[in-house]
CSV table of C-alpha atoms and ligand atoms in Angstrom, one decimal:
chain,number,residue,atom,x,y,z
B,1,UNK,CA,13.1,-10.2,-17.8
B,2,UNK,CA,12.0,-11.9,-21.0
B,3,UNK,CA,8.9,-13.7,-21.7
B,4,UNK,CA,9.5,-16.6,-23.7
B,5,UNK,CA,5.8,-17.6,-24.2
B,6,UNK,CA,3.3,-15.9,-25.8
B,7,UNK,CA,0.1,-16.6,-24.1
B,8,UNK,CA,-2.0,-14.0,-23.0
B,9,UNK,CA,-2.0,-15.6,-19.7
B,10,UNK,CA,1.9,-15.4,-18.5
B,11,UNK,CA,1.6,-12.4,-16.5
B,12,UNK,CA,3.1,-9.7,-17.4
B,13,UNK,CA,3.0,-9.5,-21.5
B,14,UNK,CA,0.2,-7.3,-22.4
B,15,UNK,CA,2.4,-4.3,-22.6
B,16,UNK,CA,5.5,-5.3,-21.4
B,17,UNK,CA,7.3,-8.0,-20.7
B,18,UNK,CA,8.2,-7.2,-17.0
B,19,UNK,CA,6.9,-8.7,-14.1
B,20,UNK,CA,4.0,-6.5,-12.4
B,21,UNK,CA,3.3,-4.9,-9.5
B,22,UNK,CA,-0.3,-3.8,-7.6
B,23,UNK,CA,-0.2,-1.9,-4.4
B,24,UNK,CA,-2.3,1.1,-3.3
B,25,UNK,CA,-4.1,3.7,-0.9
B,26,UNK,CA,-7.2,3.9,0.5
B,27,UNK,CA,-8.4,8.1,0.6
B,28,UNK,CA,-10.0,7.9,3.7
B,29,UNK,CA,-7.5,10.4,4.5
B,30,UNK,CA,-5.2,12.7,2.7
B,31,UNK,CA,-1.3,12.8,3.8
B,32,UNK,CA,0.8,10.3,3.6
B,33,UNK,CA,3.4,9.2,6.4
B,34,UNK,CA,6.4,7.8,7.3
B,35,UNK,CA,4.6,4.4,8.6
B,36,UNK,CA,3.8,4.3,4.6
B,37,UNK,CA,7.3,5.8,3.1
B,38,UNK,CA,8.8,2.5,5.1
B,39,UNK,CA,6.2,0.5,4.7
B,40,UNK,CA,5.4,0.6,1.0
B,41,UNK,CA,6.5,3.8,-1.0
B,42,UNK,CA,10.1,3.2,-0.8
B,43,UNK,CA,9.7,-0.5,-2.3
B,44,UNK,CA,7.4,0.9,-4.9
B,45,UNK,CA,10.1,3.9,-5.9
B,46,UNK,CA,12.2,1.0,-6.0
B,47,UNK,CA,10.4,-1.4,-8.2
B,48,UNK,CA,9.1,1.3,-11.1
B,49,UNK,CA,12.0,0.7,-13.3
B,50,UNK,CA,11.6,-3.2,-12.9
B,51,UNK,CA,8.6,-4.0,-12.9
B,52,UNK,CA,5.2,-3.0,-14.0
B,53,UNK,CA,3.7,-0.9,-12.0
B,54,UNK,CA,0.5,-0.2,-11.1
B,55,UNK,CA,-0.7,2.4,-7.7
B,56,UNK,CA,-4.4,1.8,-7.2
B,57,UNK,CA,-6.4,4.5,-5.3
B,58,UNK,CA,-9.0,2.7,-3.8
B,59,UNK,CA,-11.7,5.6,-3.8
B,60,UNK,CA,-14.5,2.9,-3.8
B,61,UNK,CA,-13.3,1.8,-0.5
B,62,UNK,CA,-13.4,4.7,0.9
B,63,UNK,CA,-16.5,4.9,0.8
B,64,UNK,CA,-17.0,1.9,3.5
B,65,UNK,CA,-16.4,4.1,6.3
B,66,UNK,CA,-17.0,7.6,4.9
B,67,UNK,CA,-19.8,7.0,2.4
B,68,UNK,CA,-21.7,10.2,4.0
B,69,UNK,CA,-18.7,12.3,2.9
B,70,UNK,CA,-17.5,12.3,-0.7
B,71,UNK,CA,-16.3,15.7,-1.1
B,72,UNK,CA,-14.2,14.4,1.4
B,73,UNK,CA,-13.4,11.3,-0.5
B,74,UNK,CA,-12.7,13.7,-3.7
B,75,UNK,CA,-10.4,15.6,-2.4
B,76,UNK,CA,-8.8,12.9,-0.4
B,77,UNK,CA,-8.5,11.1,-3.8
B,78,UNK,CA,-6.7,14.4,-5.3
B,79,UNK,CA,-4.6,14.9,-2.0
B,80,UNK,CA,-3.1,10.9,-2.6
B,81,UNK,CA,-2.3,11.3,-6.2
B,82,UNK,CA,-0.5,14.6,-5.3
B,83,UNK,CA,1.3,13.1,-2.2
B,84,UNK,CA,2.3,10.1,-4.7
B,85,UNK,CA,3.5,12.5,-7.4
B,86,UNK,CA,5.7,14.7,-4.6
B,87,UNK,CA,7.3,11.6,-3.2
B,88,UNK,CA,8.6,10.5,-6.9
B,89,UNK,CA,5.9,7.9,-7.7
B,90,UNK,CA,6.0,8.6,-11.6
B,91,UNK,CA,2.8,8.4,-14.2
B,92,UNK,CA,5.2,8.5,-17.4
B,93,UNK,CA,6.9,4.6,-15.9
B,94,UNK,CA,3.6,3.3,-13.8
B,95,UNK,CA,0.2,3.7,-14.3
B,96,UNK,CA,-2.1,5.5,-11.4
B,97,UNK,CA,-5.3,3.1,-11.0
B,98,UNK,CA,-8.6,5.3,-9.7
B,99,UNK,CA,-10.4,2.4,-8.3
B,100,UNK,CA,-14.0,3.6,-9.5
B,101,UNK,CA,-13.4,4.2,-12.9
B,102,UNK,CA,-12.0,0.0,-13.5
B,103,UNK,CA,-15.5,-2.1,-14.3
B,104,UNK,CA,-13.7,-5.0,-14.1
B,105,UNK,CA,-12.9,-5.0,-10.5
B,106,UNK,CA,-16.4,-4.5,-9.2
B,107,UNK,CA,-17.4,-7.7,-11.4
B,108,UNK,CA,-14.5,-9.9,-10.2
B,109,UNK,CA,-15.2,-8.5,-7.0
B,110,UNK,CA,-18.9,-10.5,-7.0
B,111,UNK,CA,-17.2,-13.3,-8.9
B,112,UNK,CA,-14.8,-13.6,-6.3
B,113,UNK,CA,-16.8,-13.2,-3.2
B,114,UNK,CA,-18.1,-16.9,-4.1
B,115,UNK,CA,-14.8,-18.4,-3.8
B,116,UNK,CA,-14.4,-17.2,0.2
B,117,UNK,CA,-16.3,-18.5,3.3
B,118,UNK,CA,-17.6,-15.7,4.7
B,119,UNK,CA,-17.0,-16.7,7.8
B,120,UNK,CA,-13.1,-16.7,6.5
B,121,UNK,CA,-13.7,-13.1,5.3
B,122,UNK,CA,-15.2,-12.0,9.1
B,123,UNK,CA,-12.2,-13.7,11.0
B,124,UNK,CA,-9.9,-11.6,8.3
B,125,UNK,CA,-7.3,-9.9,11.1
B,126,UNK,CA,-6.3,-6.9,10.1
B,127,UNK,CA,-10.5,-6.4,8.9
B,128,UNK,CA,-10.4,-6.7,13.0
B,129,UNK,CA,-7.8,-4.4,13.8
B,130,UNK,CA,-9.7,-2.1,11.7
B,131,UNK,CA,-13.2,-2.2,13.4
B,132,UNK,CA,-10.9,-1.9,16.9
B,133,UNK,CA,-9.1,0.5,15.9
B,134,UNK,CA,-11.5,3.2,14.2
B,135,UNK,CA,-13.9,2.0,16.7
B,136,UNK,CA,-16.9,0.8,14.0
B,137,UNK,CA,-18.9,-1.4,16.7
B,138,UNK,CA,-21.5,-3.2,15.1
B,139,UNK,CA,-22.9,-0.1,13.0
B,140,UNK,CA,-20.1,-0.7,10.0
B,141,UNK,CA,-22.1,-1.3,6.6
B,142,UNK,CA,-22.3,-4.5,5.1
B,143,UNK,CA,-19.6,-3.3,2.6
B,144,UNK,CA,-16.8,-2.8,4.9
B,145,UNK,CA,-15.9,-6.9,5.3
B,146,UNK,CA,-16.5,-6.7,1.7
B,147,UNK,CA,-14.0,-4.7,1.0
B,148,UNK,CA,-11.3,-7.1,1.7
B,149,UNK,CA,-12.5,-8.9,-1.5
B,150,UNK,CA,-13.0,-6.4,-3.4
B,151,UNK,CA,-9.0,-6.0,-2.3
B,152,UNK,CA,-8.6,-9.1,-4.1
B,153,UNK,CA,-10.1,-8.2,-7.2
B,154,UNK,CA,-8.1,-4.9,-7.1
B,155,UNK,CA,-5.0,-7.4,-7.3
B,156,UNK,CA,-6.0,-9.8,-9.4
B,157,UNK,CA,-7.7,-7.8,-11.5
B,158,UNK,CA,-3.5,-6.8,-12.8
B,159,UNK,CA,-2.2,-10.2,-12.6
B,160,UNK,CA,0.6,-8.8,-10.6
B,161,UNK,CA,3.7,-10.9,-9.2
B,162,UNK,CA,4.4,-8.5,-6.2
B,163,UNK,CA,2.0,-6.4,-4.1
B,164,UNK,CA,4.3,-4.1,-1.5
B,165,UNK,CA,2.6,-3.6,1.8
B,166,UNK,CA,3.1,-2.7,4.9
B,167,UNK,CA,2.5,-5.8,7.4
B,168,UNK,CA,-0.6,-4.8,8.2
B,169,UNK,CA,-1.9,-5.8,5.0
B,170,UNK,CA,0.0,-9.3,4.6
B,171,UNK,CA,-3.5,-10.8,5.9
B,172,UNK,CA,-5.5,-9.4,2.8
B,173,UNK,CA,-2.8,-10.3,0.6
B,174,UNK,CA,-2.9,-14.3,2.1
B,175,UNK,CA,-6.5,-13.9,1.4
B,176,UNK,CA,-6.3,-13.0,-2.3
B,177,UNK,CA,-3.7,-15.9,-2.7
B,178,UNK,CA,-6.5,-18.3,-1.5
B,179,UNK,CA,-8.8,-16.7,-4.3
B,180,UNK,CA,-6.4,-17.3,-6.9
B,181,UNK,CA,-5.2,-20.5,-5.8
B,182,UNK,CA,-9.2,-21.8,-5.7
B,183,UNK,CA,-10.1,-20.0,-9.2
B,184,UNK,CA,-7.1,-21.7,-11.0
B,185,UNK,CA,-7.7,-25.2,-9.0
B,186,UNK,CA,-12.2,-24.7,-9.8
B,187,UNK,CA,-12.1,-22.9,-13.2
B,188,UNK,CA,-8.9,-23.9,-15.1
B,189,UNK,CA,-8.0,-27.0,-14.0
B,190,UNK,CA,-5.1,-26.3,-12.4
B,191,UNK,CA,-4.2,-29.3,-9.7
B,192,UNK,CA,-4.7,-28.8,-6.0
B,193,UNK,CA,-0.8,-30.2,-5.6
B,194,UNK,CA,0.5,-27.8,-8.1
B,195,UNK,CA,2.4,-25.2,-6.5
B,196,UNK,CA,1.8,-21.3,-5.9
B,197,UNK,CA,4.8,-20.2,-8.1
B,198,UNK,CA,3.6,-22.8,-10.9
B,199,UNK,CA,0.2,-22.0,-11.2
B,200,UNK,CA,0.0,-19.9,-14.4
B,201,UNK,CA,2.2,-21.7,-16.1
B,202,UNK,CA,0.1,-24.8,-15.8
B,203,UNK,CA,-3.0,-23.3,-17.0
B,204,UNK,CA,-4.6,-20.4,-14.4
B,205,UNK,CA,-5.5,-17.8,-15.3
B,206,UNK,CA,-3.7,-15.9,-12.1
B,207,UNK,CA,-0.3,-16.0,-11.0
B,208,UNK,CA,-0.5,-16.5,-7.5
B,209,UNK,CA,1.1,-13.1,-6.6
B,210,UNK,CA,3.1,-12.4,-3.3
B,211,UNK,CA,3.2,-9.8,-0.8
B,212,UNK,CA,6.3,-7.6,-0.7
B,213,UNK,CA,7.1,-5.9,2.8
B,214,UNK,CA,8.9,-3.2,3.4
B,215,UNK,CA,12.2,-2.4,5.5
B,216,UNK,CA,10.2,-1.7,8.7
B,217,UNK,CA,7.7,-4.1,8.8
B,218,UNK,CA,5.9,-2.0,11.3
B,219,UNK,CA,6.5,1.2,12.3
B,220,UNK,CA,5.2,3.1,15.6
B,221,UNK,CA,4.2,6.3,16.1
B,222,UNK,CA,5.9,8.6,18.0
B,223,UNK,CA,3.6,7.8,20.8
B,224,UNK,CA,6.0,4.7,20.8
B,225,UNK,CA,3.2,2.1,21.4
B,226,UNK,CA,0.5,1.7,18.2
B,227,UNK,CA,1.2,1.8,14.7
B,228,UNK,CA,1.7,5.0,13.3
B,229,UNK,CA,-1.5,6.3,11.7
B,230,UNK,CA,-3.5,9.7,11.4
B,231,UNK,CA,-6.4,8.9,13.0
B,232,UNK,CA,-4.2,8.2,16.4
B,233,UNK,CA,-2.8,11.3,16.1
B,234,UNK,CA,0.9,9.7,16.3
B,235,UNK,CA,2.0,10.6,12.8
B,236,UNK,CA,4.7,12.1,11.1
B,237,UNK,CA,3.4,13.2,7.9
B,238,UNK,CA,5.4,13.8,4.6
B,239,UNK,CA,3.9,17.4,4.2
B,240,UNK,CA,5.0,18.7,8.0
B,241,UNK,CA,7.3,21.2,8.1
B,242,UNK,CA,11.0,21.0,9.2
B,243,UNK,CA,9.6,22.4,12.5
B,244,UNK,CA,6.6,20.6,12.8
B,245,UNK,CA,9.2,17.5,12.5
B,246,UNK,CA,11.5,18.4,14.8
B,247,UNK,CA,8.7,18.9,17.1
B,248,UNK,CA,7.1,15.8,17.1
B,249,UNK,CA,10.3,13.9,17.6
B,250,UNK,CA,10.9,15.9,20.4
B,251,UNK,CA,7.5,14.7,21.9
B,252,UNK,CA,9.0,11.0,22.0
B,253,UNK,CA,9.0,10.0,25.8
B,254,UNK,CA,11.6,7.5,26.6
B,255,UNK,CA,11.9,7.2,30.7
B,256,UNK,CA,15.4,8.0,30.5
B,257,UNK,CA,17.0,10.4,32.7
B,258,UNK,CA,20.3,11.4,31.7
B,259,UNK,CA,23.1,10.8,29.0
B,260,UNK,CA,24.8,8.6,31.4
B,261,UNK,CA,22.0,6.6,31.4
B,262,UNK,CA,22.2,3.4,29.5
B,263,UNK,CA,19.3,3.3,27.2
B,264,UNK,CA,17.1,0.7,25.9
B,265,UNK,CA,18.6,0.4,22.0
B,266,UNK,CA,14.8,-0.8,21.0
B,267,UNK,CA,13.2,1.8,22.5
B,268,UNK,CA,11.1,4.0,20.2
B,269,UNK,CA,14.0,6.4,19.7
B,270,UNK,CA,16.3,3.7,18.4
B,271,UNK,CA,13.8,2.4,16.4
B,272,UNK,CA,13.5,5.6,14.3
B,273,UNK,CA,17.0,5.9,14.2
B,274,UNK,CA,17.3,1.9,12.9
B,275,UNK,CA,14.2,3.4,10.0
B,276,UNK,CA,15.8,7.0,9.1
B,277,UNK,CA,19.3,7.2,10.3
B,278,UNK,CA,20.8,3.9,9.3
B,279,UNK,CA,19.4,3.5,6.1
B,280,UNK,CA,21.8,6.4,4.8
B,281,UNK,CA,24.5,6.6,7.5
B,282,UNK,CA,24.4,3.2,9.3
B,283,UNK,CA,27.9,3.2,10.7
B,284,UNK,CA,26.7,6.5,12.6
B,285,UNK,CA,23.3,4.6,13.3
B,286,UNK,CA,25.6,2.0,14.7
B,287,UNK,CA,27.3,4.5,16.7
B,288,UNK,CA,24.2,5.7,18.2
B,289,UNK,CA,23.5,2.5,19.3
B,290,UNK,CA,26.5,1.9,20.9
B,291,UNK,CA,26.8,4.8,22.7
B,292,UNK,CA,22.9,5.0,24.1
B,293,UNK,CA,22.8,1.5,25.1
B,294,UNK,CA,26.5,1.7,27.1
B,295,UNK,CA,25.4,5.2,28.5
B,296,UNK,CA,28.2,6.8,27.3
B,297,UNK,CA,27.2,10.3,27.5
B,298,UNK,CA,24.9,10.8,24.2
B,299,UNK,CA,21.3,12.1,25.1
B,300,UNK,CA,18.0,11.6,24.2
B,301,UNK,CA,18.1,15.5,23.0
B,302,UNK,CA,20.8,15.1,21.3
B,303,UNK,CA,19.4,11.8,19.2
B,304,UNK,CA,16.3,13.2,18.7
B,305,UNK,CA,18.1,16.8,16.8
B,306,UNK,CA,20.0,14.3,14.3
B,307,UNK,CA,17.1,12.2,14.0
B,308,UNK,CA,15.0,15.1,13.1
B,309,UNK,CA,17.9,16.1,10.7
B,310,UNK,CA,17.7,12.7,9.2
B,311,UNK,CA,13.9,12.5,8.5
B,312,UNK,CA,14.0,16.2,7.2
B,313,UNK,CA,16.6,15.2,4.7
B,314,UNK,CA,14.3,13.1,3.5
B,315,UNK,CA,11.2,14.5,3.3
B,316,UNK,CA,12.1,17.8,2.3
B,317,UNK,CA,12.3,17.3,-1.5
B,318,UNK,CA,8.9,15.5,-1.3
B,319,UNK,CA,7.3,19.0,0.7
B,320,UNK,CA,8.7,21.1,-2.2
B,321,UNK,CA,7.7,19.3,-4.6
B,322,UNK,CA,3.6,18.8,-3.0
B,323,UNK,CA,3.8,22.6,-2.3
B,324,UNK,CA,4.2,23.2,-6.0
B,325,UNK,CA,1.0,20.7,-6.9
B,326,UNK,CA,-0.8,23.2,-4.5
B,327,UNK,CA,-2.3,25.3,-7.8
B,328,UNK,CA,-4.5,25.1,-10.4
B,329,UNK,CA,-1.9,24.0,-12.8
B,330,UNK,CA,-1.4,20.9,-10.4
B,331,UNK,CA,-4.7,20.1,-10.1
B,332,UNK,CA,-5.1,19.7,-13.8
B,333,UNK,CA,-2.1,17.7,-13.7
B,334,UNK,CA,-3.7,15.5,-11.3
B,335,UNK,CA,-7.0,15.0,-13.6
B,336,UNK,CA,-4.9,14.0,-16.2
B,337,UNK,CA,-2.6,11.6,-15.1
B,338,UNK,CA,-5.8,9.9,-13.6
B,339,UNK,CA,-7.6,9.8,-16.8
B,340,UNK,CA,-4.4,8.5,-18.9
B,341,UNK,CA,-4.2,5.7,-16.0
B,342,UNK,CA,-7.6,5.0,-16.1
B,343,UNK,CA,-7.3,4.2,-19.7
B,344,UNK,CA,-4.0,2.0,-19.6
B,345,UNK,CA,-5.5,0.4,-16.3
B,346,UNK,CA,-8.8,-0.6,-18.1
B,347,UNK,CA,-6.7,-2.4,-21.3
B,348,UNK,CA,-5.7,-5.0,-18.9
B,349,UNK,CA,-8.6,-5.5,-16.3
B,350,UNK,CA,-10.9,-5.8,-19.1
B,351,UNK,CA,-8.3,-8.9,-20.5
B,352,UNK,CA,-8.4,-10.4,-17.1
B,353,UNK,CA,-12.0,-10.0,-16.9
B,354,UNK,CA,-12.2,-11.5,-20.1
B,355,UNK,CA,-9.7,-14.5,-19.3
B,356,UNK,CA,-12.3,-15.0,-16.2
B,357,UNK,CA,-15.5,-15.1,-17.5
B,358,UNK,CA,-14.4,-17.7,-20.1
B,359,UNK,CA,-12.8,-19.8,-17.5
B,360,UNK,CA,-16.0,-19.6,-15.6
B,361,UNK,CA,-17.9,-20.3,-18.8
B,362,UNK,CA,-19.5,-16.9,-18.8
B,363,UNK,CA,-18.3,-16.4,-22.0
B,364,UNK,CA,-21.7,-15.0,-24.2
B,365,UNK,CA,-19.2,-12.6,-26.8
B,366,UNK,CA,-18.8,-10.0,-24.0
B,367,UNK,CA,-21.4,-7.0,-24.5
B,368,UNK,CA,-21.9,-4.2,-26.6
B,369,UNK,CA,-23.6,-1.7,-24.5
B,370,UNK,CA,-25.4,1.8,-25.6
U,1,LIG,N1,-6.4,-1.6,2.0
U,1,LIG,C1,-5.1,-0.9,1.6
U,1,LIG,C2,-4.8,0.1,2.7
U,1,LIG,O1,-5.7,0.5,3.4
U,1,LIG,C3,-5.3,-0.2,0.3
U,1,LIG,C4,-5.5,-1.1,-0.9
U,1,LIG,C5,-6.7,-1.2,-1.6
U,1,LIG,C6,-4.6,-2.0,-1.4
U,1,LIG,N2,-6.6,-2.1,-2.6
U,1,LIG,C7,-5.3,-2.6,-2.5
U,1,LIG,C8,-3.3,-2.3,-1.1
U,1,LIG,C9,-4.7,-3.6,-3.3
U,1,LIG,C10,-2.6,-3.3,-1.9
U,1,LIG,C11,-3.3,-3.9,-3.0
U,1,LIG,O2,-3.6,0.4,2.9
């Protein structure tokens, strides 16, 4: 991609000239799975050489439902980079965003949080799912709904084109559209008729950026019902063992008797063979199918040993490689690819800050501070 123009606000030119990316992790937990290989990791291994990329670990919302536990948070914040690094995310071609150590975001984040009716922000769905889910009641701190603007700055704040998500972000990522599209139309002029993909060329300061999901939109744990996640205990992790794998897949409860059987070719099984099986064999995926939805003597043991295989295959490289981060030497690898991405990460949140503030006519000469 080339950038014909030169202005400081076509995304994508303060470095490079290729489009950008945002996506990221929260650390409430260390231990990435599948749900998030399909979901997200696989589009952003895909997109590094392409595009711009930049992996945000968003440490500072962590803290909106573990802010009693930062040693926690730390180490959760170690444990993602290393999961990112085993899976093939790579800190030479993208930069690795720590959330915390970026100024800018916090201040777009206030900046921001006056562009969005709060009541908006409350009746934010996946925001919902999440108090459901994790079971926060009514006790959750006045910073957890925040966070979903704060999401927004962590986006904007990169001027990216494409944020990859799983689905159950696609509501945050509608959300920090809105922001852009009412900063451009209230601060730079930009016309309320002017169309998303148009916007920065006709004067806003953000591109309106768009969500990027992955193959499976949504996948379920191996209890078969909710989305897989670790704190329902349904989740395939990229770490488990090869036996720990093949275990959990055996757990998978279909309802079906025998081989002879025909079988429902959406149940949970098929699913996972649709996510890991076809995706490298799919006329044997296709096969599968066949067979389990005729009844034509193929069992649900017998599926769930190749589809083990399968997802082994996969993750095995990524386990080796995460093993070997397991030492002092990784750690300090760790620290440093964070500090060399903080640095890189700050460069262009402090332009974007900068191309705010004097949209907004907060422009004073910026400060000078100690
Ligand atoms: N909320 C996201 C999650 O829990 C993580 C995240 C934080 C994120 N900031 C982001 C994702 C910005 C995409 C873009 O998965």
């Amino acid at each position: 991609m080339s950038s014909s123009s030169t202005s400081s606000l076509a995304p994508g030119t303060a470095s490079t000239s290729k489009p950008r990316v945002l996506t990221g992790d929260t650390p409430t937990s260390t231990g990435l799975h599948l749900g998030h290989y399909v979901g997200s990791l696989e589009n952003r291994l895909a997109l590094q050489d392409e595009y711009d990329c930049y992996f945000l670990i968003a440490n500072v919302h962590a803290f909106t439902t573990l802010a009693e536990k930062p040693e926690q948070i730390r180490a959760n914040t170690i444990g993602i980079v290393k999961d990112w690094l085993a899976v093939g995310l790579d800190p030479e071609r993208s930069t690795f965003v720590l959330q915390s150590e970026i100024p800018a975001i916090a201040e777009l984040t206030f900046f921001f949080a006056m562009l969005i009716p709060f009541n908006k922000v409350m009746r934010n769905p996946t925001l919902k799912t999440e108090i459901e889910t994790k079971g926060l009641g009514e006790t959750y701190p006045f910073g957890f709904p925040m966070y979903a603007v704060g999401q927004c700055a962590d986006i904007l704040a990169f001027r990216p084109d494409l944020v990859p998500v799983g689905e159950d972000q696609e509501a945050h990522i509608e959300m920090c559209r809105d922001v852009a599209l009412k900063f451009n139309q209230v601060y730079c002029g930009v016309n309320n008729r002017t169309p998303a993909e148009r916007h920065h060329l006709e004067g806003g300061v953000f591109p309106i950026p768009r969500a990027k999901i992955g193959r499976v939109a949504r996948l379920a744990g191996i209890d078969g019902t909710n989305k897989m996640s670790k704190s329902l205990n349904n989740a395939i992790f990229l770490y488990d063992s090869a036996k720990d794998v093949q275990k959990k897949i055996n757990k998978i409860t279909t309802g079906r008797q025998s081989p002879s059987e025909p079988g429902d070719v959406n149940n949970i099984l098929m699913q996972y063979v649709d996510a890991f099986i076809a995706s490298t064999d799919p006329s044997r995926a296709a096969e599968i199918k066949r067979r389990y939805g005729a009844g034509d003597n193929l069992g649900d043991g017998h599926v769930k040993q190749e589809l083990g295989e399968a997802i082994n295959a996969l993750i095995e490289p990524m386990r080796l490689r995460r093993e070997k981060l397991e030492t002092p030497a990784g750690e300090a690898l760790v620290l440093d690819v964070i500090a060399r991405g903080v640095k890189k990460a700050n460069v262009v949140a402090e332009q974007t800050l900068a191309l705010a503030k004097k949209a907004m006519r907060v422009d004073f000469g910026g400060r000078v501070v100690g």
